[in-house]
Amino acid sequence: MNRQPLISVIIPTYNRLDVLAELIESLWRQTYRHLQIIVVNDNGEPVDELKELYPELDLTMVDMESNLKHVHARNRGLELVRGDYIMLCDDDDLLLPSHVERMLREIEDSDLVYSVQFSVAWDWDFYLRAAEQFRVKRVPAASALYAFADSGNNMSGNLEDMRPYLDKLSAKHGLGELPTKNFFLLLEEPEVKARRAETELLWNGEPVVSRRAKQAGGVSREA
């Protein structure tokens, strides 16, 4: 590459300022610096303070007039993209410092690269539609981190809430009847165990502490 491509990062968020601050901190720590960061606030609490805390970042804040959920929020972010490539993040993701640099290197022979597990129905819908038309590659390195818990506000923690989305996914892609199982349960399936792929573990266990947390004199969650 003769020049540094601009990477546009789209982040929908809704009332999770603390974890969003940690994601912004992890983007600030990236070894690849040519980033356009678009935060789409889906009619939640104000997030503008992060722009003041990270003045060195190309950080754009967009406020939705009503809560339309993450798909509409991402589409709003797409309208502002200036980059050569697009990276989609959830507001509770954490990226290790080499993540963007690694993914940019890997995408040279692909159209879409990913390094995380798809744990919810809309992630799989996106993947299946993309794989039909584009060159998709899994990068075998755990450079993006996310939390799993038996309790919490993640959709996969409640199997009853998952069912309607899973039914829609099955009908849309002709997948037949699928069992209602989250990431933890699927890991124990013999078919899944047989298809496990090697992944390079990169995280050293150090937590990501945002400037917002430091300013408040507190600590952030461990990645």
PDB file of C-alpha atoms in Angstrom:
ATOM      1  CA  MET A   1       0.000   0.000   0.000  1.00  0.00           C
ATOM      2  CA  ASN A   2       1.457   3.353  -1.071  1.00  0.00           C
ATOM      3  CA  ARG A   3      -0.566   5.384   1.408  1.00  0.00           C
ATOM      4  CA  GLN A   4      -2.279   4.767   4.678  1.00  0.00           C
ATOM      5  CA  PRO A   5      -5.933   3.862   4.031  1.00  0.00           C
ATOM      6  CA  LEU A   6      -8.478   5.580   6.234  1.00  0.00           C
ATOM      7  CA  ILE A   7     -10.472   3.165   8.412  1.00  0.00           C
ATOM      8  CA  SER A   8     -13.982   4.330   9.339  1.00  0.00           C
ATOM      9  CA  VAL A   9     -15.132   2.825  12.641  1.00  0.00           C
ATOM     10  CA  ILE A  10     -18.908   2.815  13.265  1.00  0.00           C
ATOM     11  CA  ILE A  11     -20.103   2.355  16.855  1.00  0.00           C
ATOM     12  CA  PRO A  12     -23.813   2.362  17.773  1.00  0.00           C
ATOM     13  CA  THR A  13     -24.409   2.949  21.474  1.00  0.00           C
ATOM     14  CA  TYR A  14     -27.271   3.235  23.921  1.00  0.00           C
ATOM     15  CA  ASN A  15     -26.858   4.126  27.597  1.00  0.00           C
ATOM     16  CA  ARG A  16     -23.496   2.402  28.109  1.00  0.00           C
ATOM     17  CA  LEU A  17     -21.130   5.322  28.482  1.00  0.00           C
ATOM     18  CA  ASP A  18     -18.620   3.524  30.712  1.00  0.00           C
ATOM     19  CA  VAL A  19     -17.989   0.630  28.314  1.00  0.00           C
ATOM     20  CA  LEU A  20     -18.089   2.959  25.306  1.00  0.00           C
ATOM     21  CA  ALA A  21     -15.340   5.000  26.978  1.00  0.00           C
ATOM     22  CA  GLU A  22     -13.227   1.843  27.242  1.00  0.00           C
ATOM     23  CA  LEU A  23     -13.720   1.077  23.546  1.00  0.00           C
ATOM     24  CA  ILE A  24     -12.657   4.629  22.636  1.00  0.00           C
ATOM     25  CA  GLU A  25      -9.612   4.186  24.873  1.00  0.00           C
ATOM     26  CA  SER A  26      -8.735   0.947  23.060  1.00  0.00           C
ATOM     27  CA  LEU A  27      -9.061   2.736  19.705  1.00  0.00           C
ATOM     28  CA  TRP A  28      -6.735   5.482  20.950  1.00  0.00           C
ATOM     29  CA  ARG A  29      -4.163   2.786  21.792  1.00  0.00           C
ATOM     30  CA  GLN A  30      -4.145   1.318  18.267  1.00  0.00           C
ATOM     31  CA  THR A  31      -0.805   1.004  16.507  1.00  0.00           C
ATOM     32  CA  TYR A  32      -2.612   1.990  13.293  1.00  0.00           C
ATOM     33  CA  ARG A  33      -3.695   5.593  13.794  1.00  0.00           C
ATOM     34  CA  HIS A  34      -5.473   6.632  10.581  1.00  0.00           C
ATOM     35  CA  LEU A  35      -9.012   6.224  11.920  1.00  0.00           C
ATOM     36  CA  GLN A  36     -12.311   8.012  11.505  1.00  0.00           C
ATOM     37  CA  ILE A  37     -14.470   7.107  14.522  1.00  0.00           C
ATOM     38  CA  ILE A  38     -18.250   7.584  14.261  1.00  0.00           C
ATOM     39  CA  VAL A  39     -20.290   7.104  17.442  1.00  0.00           C
ATOM     40  CA  VAL A  40     -24.045   6.928  16.832  1.00  0.00           C
ATOM     41  CA  ASN A  41     -25.962   7.600  20.039  1.00  0.00           C
ATOM     42  CA  ASP A  42     -29.281   5.767  19.633  1.00  0.00           C
ATOM     43  CA  ASN A  43     -31.281   8.349  21.616  1.00  0.00           C
ATOM     44  CA  GLY A  44     -29.560   7.469  24.889  1.00  0.00           C
ATOM     45  CA  GLU A  45     -27.705   9.472  27.529  1.00  0.00           C
ATOM     46  CA  PRO A  46     -25.247  12.087  26.209  1.00  0.00           C
ATOM     47  CA  VAL A  47     -21.818  10.823  25.131  1.00  0.00           C
ATOM     48  CA  ASP A  48     -20.272  14.094  23.923  1.00  0.00           C
ATOM     49  CA  GLU A  49     -17.826  14.234  26.836  1.00  0.00           C
ATOM     50  CA  LEU A  50     -15.738  11.531  25.158  1.00  0.00           C
ATOM     51  CA  LYS A  51     -14.946  13.893  22.292  1.00  0.00           C
ATOM     52  CA  GLU A  52     -13.531  16.334  24.833  1.00  0.00           C
ATOM     53  CA  LEU A  53     -11.563  13.578  26.585  1.00  0.00           C
ATOM     54  CA  TYR A  54      -9.938  12.375  23.335  1.00  0.00           C
ATOM     55  CA  PRO A  55      -9.309  15.560  21.292  1.00  0.00           C
ATOM     56  CA  GLU A  56      -6.529  13.893  19.296  1.00  0.00           C
ATOM     57  CA  LEU A  57      -8.969  11.400  17.742  1.00  0.00           C
ATOM     58  CA  ASP A  58     -11.055  12.038  14.615  1.00  0.00           C
ATOM     59  CA  LEU A  59     -14.234  11.444  16.600  1.00  0.00           C
ATOM     60  CA  THR A  60     -17.734  12.300  15.342  1.00  0.00           C
ATOM     61  CA  MET A  61     -20.801  12.074  17.585  1.00  0.00           C
ATOM     62  CA  VAL A  62     -24.241  11.582  16.015  1.00  0.00           C
ATOM     63  CA  ASP A  63     -27.484  11.774  18.011  1.00  0.00           C
ATOM     64  CA  MET A  64     -30.507   9.810  16.779  1.00  0.00           C
ATOM     65  CA  GLU A  65     -33.843  11.553  17.299  1.00  0.00           C
ATOM     66  CA  SER A  66     -35.469   8.310  18.462  1.00  0.00           C
ATOM     67  CA  ASN A  67     -34.318   4.863  19.583  1.00  0.00           C
ATOM     68  CA  LEU A  68     -34.288   2.791  16.367  1.00  0.00           C
ATOM     69  CA  LYS A  69     -31.859   0.016  17.473  1.00  0.00           C
ATOM     70  CA  HIS A  70     -28.423  -0.901  16.217  1.00  0.00           C
ATOM     71  CA  VAL A  71     -29.125  -1.618  12.524  1.00  0.00           C
ATOM     72  CA  HIS A  72     -30.599   1.827  11.887  1.00  0.00           C
ATOM     73  CA  ALA A  73     -27.869   3.407  14.005  1.00  0.00           C
ATOM     74  CA  ARG A  74     -25.148   1.734  11.925  1.00  0.00           C
ATOM     75  CA  ASN A  75     -26.838   2.808   8.702  1.00  0.00           C
ATOM     76  CA  ARG A  76     -26.835   6.384   9.988  1.00  0.00           C
ATOM     77  CA  GLY A  77     -23.119   6.058  10.637  1.00  0.00           C
ATOM     78  CA  LEU A  78     -22.566   4.769   7.096  1.00  0.00           C
ATOM     79  CA  GLU A  79     -23.842   8.078   5.744  1.00  0.00           C
ATOM     80  CA  LEU A  80     -20.817   9.818   7.287  1.00  0.00           C
ATOM     81  CA  VAL A  81     -18.099   7.376   6.246  1.00  0.00           C
ATOM     82  CA  ARG A  82     -15.035   8.880   4.548  1.00  0.00           C
ATOM     83  CA  GLY A  83     -12.756   5.868   4.784  1.00  0.00           C
ATOM     84  CA  ASP A  84     -11.419   3.265   2.396  1.00  0.00           C
ATOM     85  CA  TYR A  85     -12.513   0.499   4.766  1.00  0.00           C
ATOM     86  CA  ILE A  86     -15.271   0.179   7.358  1.00  0.00           C
ATOM     87  CA  MET A  87     -14.991  -1.487  10.758  1.00  0.00           C
ATOM     88  CA  LEU A  88     -18.159  -2.256  12.720  1.00  0.00           C
ATOM     89  CA  CYS A  89     -17.923  -2.321  16.518  1.00  0.00           C
ATOM     90  CA  ASP A  90     -20.367  -2.792  19.365  1.00  0.00           C
ATOM     91  CA  ASP A  91     -19.989  -0.303  22.191  1.00  0.00           C
ATOM     92  CA  ASP A  92     -18.795  -2.984  24.632  1.00  0.00           C
ATOM     93  CA  ASP A  93     -16.025  -4.335  22.378  1.00  0.00           C
ATOM     94  CA  LEU A  94     -12.381  -3.973  23.360  1.00  0.00           C
ATOM     95  CA  LEU A  95      -9.626  -4.022  20.756  1.00  0.00           C
ATOM     96  CA  LEU A  96      -6.040  -4.964  21.464  1.00  0.00           C
ATOM     97  CA  PRO A  97      -3.530  -2.363  20.193  1.00  0.00           C
ATOM     98  CA  SER A  98      -2.559  -4.355  17.081  1.00  0.00           C
ATOM     99  CA  HIS A  99      -6.128  -5.218  16.018  1.00  0.00           C
ATOM    100  CA  VAL A 100      -6.705  -2.639  13.270  1.00  0.00           C
ATOM    101  CA  GLU A 101      -3.194  -3.046  11.866  1.00  0.00           C
ATOM    102  CA  ARG A 102      -3.587  -6.828  11.731  1.00  0.00           C
ATOM    103  CA  MET A 103      -7.043  -6.745  10.123  1.00  0.00           C
ATOM    104  CA  LEU A 104      -5.934  -4.207   7.520  1.00  0.00           C
ATOM    105  CA  ARG A 105      -3.046  -6.460   6.556  1.00  0.00           C
ATOM    106  CA  GLU A 106      -5.318  -9.514   6.297  1.00  0.00           C
ATOM    107  CA  ILE A 107      -7.977  -7.833   4.142  1.00  0.00           C
ATOM    108  CA  GLU A 108      -5.604  -7.324   1.209  1.00  0.00           C
ATOM    109  CA  ASP A 109      -6.818 -10.597  -0.369  1.00  0.00           C
ATOM    110  CA  SER A 110     -10.397 -10.483   0.980  1.00  0.00           C
ATOM    111  CA  ASP A 111     -13.498  -8.300   1.103  1.00  0.00           C
ATOM    112  CA  LEU A 112     -14.434  -8.956   4.736  1.00  0.00           C
ATOM    113  CA  VAL A 113     -12.273 -10.167   7.610  1.00  0.00           C
ATOM    114  CA  TYR A 114     -13.296 -11.032  11.160  1.00  0.00           C
ATOM    115  CA  SER A 115     -11.639 -12.418  14.276  1.00  0.00           C
ATOM    116  CA  VAL A 116     -14.557 -12.883  16.685  1.00  0.00           C
ATOM    117  CA  GLN A 117     -17.281 -15.466  17.209  1.00  0.00           C
ATOM    118  CA  PHE A 118     -20.751 -14.643  15.901  1.00  0.00           C
ATOM    119  CA  SER A 119     -22.911 -15.116  18.978  1.00  0.00           C
ATOM    120  CA  VAL A 120     -26.266 -13.572  18.057  1.00  0.00           C
ATOM    121  CA  ALA A 121     -28.714 -14.045  15.191  1.00  0.00           C
ATOM    122  CA  TRP A 122     -28.130 -10.670  13.516  1.00  0.00           C
ATOM    123  CA  ASP A 123     -24.371 -11.299  13.401  1.00  0.00           C
ATOM    124  CA  TRP A 124     -24.984 -14.585  11.614  1.00  0.00           C
ATOM    125  CA  ASP A 125     -27.459 -12.940   9.237  1.00  0.00           C
ATOM    126  CA  PHE A 126     -24.812 -10.388   8.283  1.00  0.00           C
ATOM    127  CA  TYR A 127     -22.166 -13.103   7.830  1.00  0.00           C
ATOM    128  CA  LEU A 128     -24.368 -15.390   5.707  1.00  0.00           C
ATOM    129  CA  ARG A 129     -25.424 -12.559   3.412  1.00  0.00           C
ATOM    130  CA  ALA A 130     -21.852 -11.320   3.036  1.00  0.00           C
ATOM    131  CA  ALA A 131     -20.475 -14.806   2.352  1.00  0.00           C
ATOM    132  CA  GLU A 132     -22.879 -15.234  -0.575  1.00  0.00           C
ATOM    133  CA  GLN A 133     -21.353 -12.307  -2.471  1.00  0.00           C
ATOM    134  CA  PHE A 134     -17.902 -11.540  -1.095  1.00  0.00           C
ATOM    135  CA  ARG A 135     -14.603 -13.128  -0.086  1.00  0.00           C
ATOM    136  CA  VAL A 136     -14.812 -13.612   3.677  1.00  0.00           C
ATOM    137  CA  LYS A 137     -11.860 -14.668   5.832  1.00  0.00           C
ATOM    138  CA  ARG A 138     -11.483 -15.518   9.496  1.00  0.00           C
ATOM    139  CA  VAL A 139      -8.308 -14.160  11.085  1.00  0.00           C
ATOM    140  CA  PRO A 140      -7.074 -16.708  13.678  1.00  0.00           C
ATOM    141  CA  ALA A 141      -6.067 -14.205  16.348  1.00  0.00           C
ATOM    142  CA  ALA A 142      -7.998 -13.074  19.424  1.00  0.00           C
ATOM    143  CA  SER A 143      -7.336  -9.349  19.063  1.00  0.00           C
ATOM    144  CA  ALA A 144     -10.927  -8.259  19.765  1.00  0.00           C
ATOM    145  CA  LEU A 145     -12.339  -9.030  23.196  1.00  0.00           C
ATOM    146  CA  TYR A 146     -15.840  -9.216  24.588  1.00  0.00           C
ATOM    147  CA  ALA A 147     -17.448 -10.428  27.791  1.00  0.00           C
ATOM    148  CA  PHE A 148     -19.683 -13.437  28.333  1.00  0.00           C
ATOM    149  CA  ALA A 149     -21.583 -13.930  31.557  1.00  0.00           C
ATOM    150  CA  ASP A 150     -24.371 -16.100  32.915  1.00  0.00           C
ATOM    151  CA  SER A 151     -26.118 -12.881  33.909  1.00  0.00           C
ATOM    152  CA  GLY A 152     -26.028  -9.441  32.395  1.00  0.00           C
ATOM    153  CA  ASN A 153     -27.553  -7.390  29.613  1.00  0.00           C
ATOM    154  CA  ASN A 154     -26.277  -9.426  26.672  1.00  0.00           C
ATOM    155  CA  MET A 155     -29.011 -10.924  24.500  1.00  0.00           C
ATOM    156  CA  SER A 156     -27.502 -14.425  24.453  1.00  0.00           C
ATOM    157  CA  GLY A 157     -27.865 -14.688  28.220  1.00  0.00           C
ATOM    158  CA  ASN A 158     -31.638 -15.083  27.893  1.00  0.00           C
ATOM    159  CA  LEU A 159     -32.603 -18.037  25.717  1.00  0.00           C
ATOM    160  CA  GLU A 160     -36.283 -17.055  25.585  1.00  0.00           C
ATOM    161  CA  ASP A 161     -35.374 -13.671  24.126  1.00  0.00           C
ATOM    162  CA  MET A 162     -33.148 -15.374  21.546  1.00  0.00           C
ATOM    163  CA  ARG A 163     -35.878 -17.604  20.098  1.00  0.00           C
ATOM    164  CA  PRO A 164     -37.777 -15.072  17.934  1.00  0.00           C
ATOM    165  CA  TYR A 165     -34.553 -13.826  16.337  1.00  0.00           C
ATOM    166  CA  LEU A 166     -33.331 -17.366  15.727  1.00  0.00           C
ATOM    167  CA  ASP A 167     -36.627 -18.293  14.042  1.00  0.00           C
ATOM    168  CA  LYS A 168     -36.345 -15.278  11.725  1.00  0.00           C
ATOM    169  CA  LEU A 169     -32.748 -16.206  10.863  1.00  0.00           C
ATOM    170  CA  SER A 170     -33.735 -19.820  10.115  1.00  0.00           C
ATOM    171  CA  ALA A 171     -36.645 -18.786   7.892  1.00  0.00           C
ATOM    172  CA  LYS A 172     -34.612 -16.182   6.001  1.00  0.00           C
ATOM    173  CA  HIS A 173     -31.725 -18.503   5.153  1.00  0.00           C
ATOM    174  CA  GLY A 174     -33.574 -21.844   4.975  1.00  0.00           C
ATOM    175  CA  LEU A 175     -31.709 -23.322   7.941  1.00  0.00           C
ATOM    176  CA  GLY A 176     -34.563 -25.479   9.225  1.00  0.00           C
ATOM    177  CA  GLU A 177     -35.288 -25.959  12.915  1.00  0.00           C
ATOM    178  CA  LEU A 178     -32.382 -24.778  15.053  1.00  0.00           C
ATOM    179  CA  PRO A 179     -32.021 -25.402  18.805  1.00  0.00           C
ATOM    180  CA  THR A 180     -32.007 -22.429  21.164  1.00  0.00           C
ATOM    181  CA  LYS A 181     -28.448 -22.429  22.471  1.00  0.00           C
ATOM    182  CA  ASN A 182     -26.046 -19.655  23.333  1.00  0.00           C
ATOM    183  CA  PHE A 183     -22.288 -19.513  22.840  1.00  0.00           C
ATOM    184  CA  PHE A 184     -21.474 -21.440  26.031  1.00  0.00           C
ATOM    185  CA  LEU A 185     -23.879 -24.270  25.225  1.00  0.00           C
ATOM    186  CA  LEU A 186     -22.782 -24.600  21.620  1.00  0.00           C
ATOM    187  CA  LEU A 187     -19.155 -25.025  22.667  1.00  0.00           C
ATOM    188  CA  GLU A 188     -20.087 -28.351  24.237  1.00  0.00           C
ATOM    189  CA  GLU A 189     -21.696 -29.753  21.077  1.00  0.00           C
ATOM    190  CA  PRO A 190     -19.626 -32.578  19.479  1.00  0.00           C
ATOM    191  CA  GLU A 191     -20.085 -31.052  16.009  1.00  0.00           C
ATOM    192  CA  VAL A 192     -18.756 -27.704  17.223  1.00  0.00           C
ATOM    193  CA  LYS A 193     -15.852 -29.265  19.101  1.00  0.00           C
ATOM    194  CA  ALA A 194     -14.841 -31.144  15.955  1.00  0.00           C
ATOM    195  CA  ARG A 195     -14.672 -27.897  13.964  1.00  0.00           C
ATOM    196  CA  ARG A 196     -12.751 -25.809  16.471  1.00  0.00           C
ATOM    197  CA  ALA A 197      -9.956 -23.849  14.835  1.00  0.00           C
ATOM    198  CA  GLU A 198      -6.703 -22.680  16.333  1.00  0.00           C
ATOM    199  CA  THR A 199      -6.631 -19.073  17.513  1.00  0.00           C
ATOM    200  CA  GLU A 200      -3.601 -17.104  18.647  1.00  0.00           C
ATOM    201  CA  LEU A 201      -4.189 -15.651  22.111  1.00  0.00           C
ATOM    202  CA  LEU A 202      -2.775 -12.134  22.385  1.00  0.00           C
ATOM    203  CA  TRP A 203      -4.274 -10.470  25.462  1.00  0.00           C
ATOM    204  CA  ASN A 204      -1.921 -10.138  28.451  1.00  0.00           C
ATOM    205  CA  GLY A 205      -4.745  -9.788  30.984  1.00  0.00           C
ATOM    206  CA  GLU A 206      -4.269  -6.073  31.623  1.00  0.00           C
ATOM    207  CA  PRO A 207      -7.544  -4.119  32.017  1.00  0.00           C
ATOM    208  CA  VAL A 208      -8.380  -1.167  29.786  1.00  0.00           C
ATOM    209  CA  VAL A 209      -8.834   1.952  31.920  1.00  0.00           C
ATOM    210  CA  SER A 210     -10.452   4.853  30.083  1.00  0.00           C
ATOM    211  CA  ARG A 211      -9.655   8.519  30.626  1.00  0.00           C
ATOM    212  CA  ARG A 212     -13.199   8.904  31.913  1.00  0.00           C
ATOM    213  CA  ALA A 213     -12.580   6.285  34.609  1.00  0.00           C
ATOM    214  CA  LYS A 214      -9.253   7.868  35.545  1.00  0.00           C
ATOM    215  CA  GLN A 215     -10.894  11.271  35.774  1.00  0.00           C
ATOM    216  CA  ALA A 216     -13.528   9.862  38.124  1.00  0.00           C
ATOM    217  CA  GLY A 217     -10.867   8.163  40.236  1.00  0.00           C
ATOM    218  CA  GLY A 218     -12.303   4.738  39.533  1.00  0.00           C
ATOM    219  CA  VAL A 219     -11.313   1.634  37.632  1.00  0.00           C
ATOM    220  CA  SER A 220     -12.711  -0.035  34.542  1.00  0.00           C
ATOM    221  CA  ARG A 221     -13.735  -3.626  33.957  1.00  0.00           C
ATOM    222  CA  GLU A 222     -11.099  -6.124  32.961  1.00  0.00           C
ATOM    223  CA  ALA A 223     -11.129  -6.867  29.245  1.00  0.00           C
TER     224      ALA A 223
END
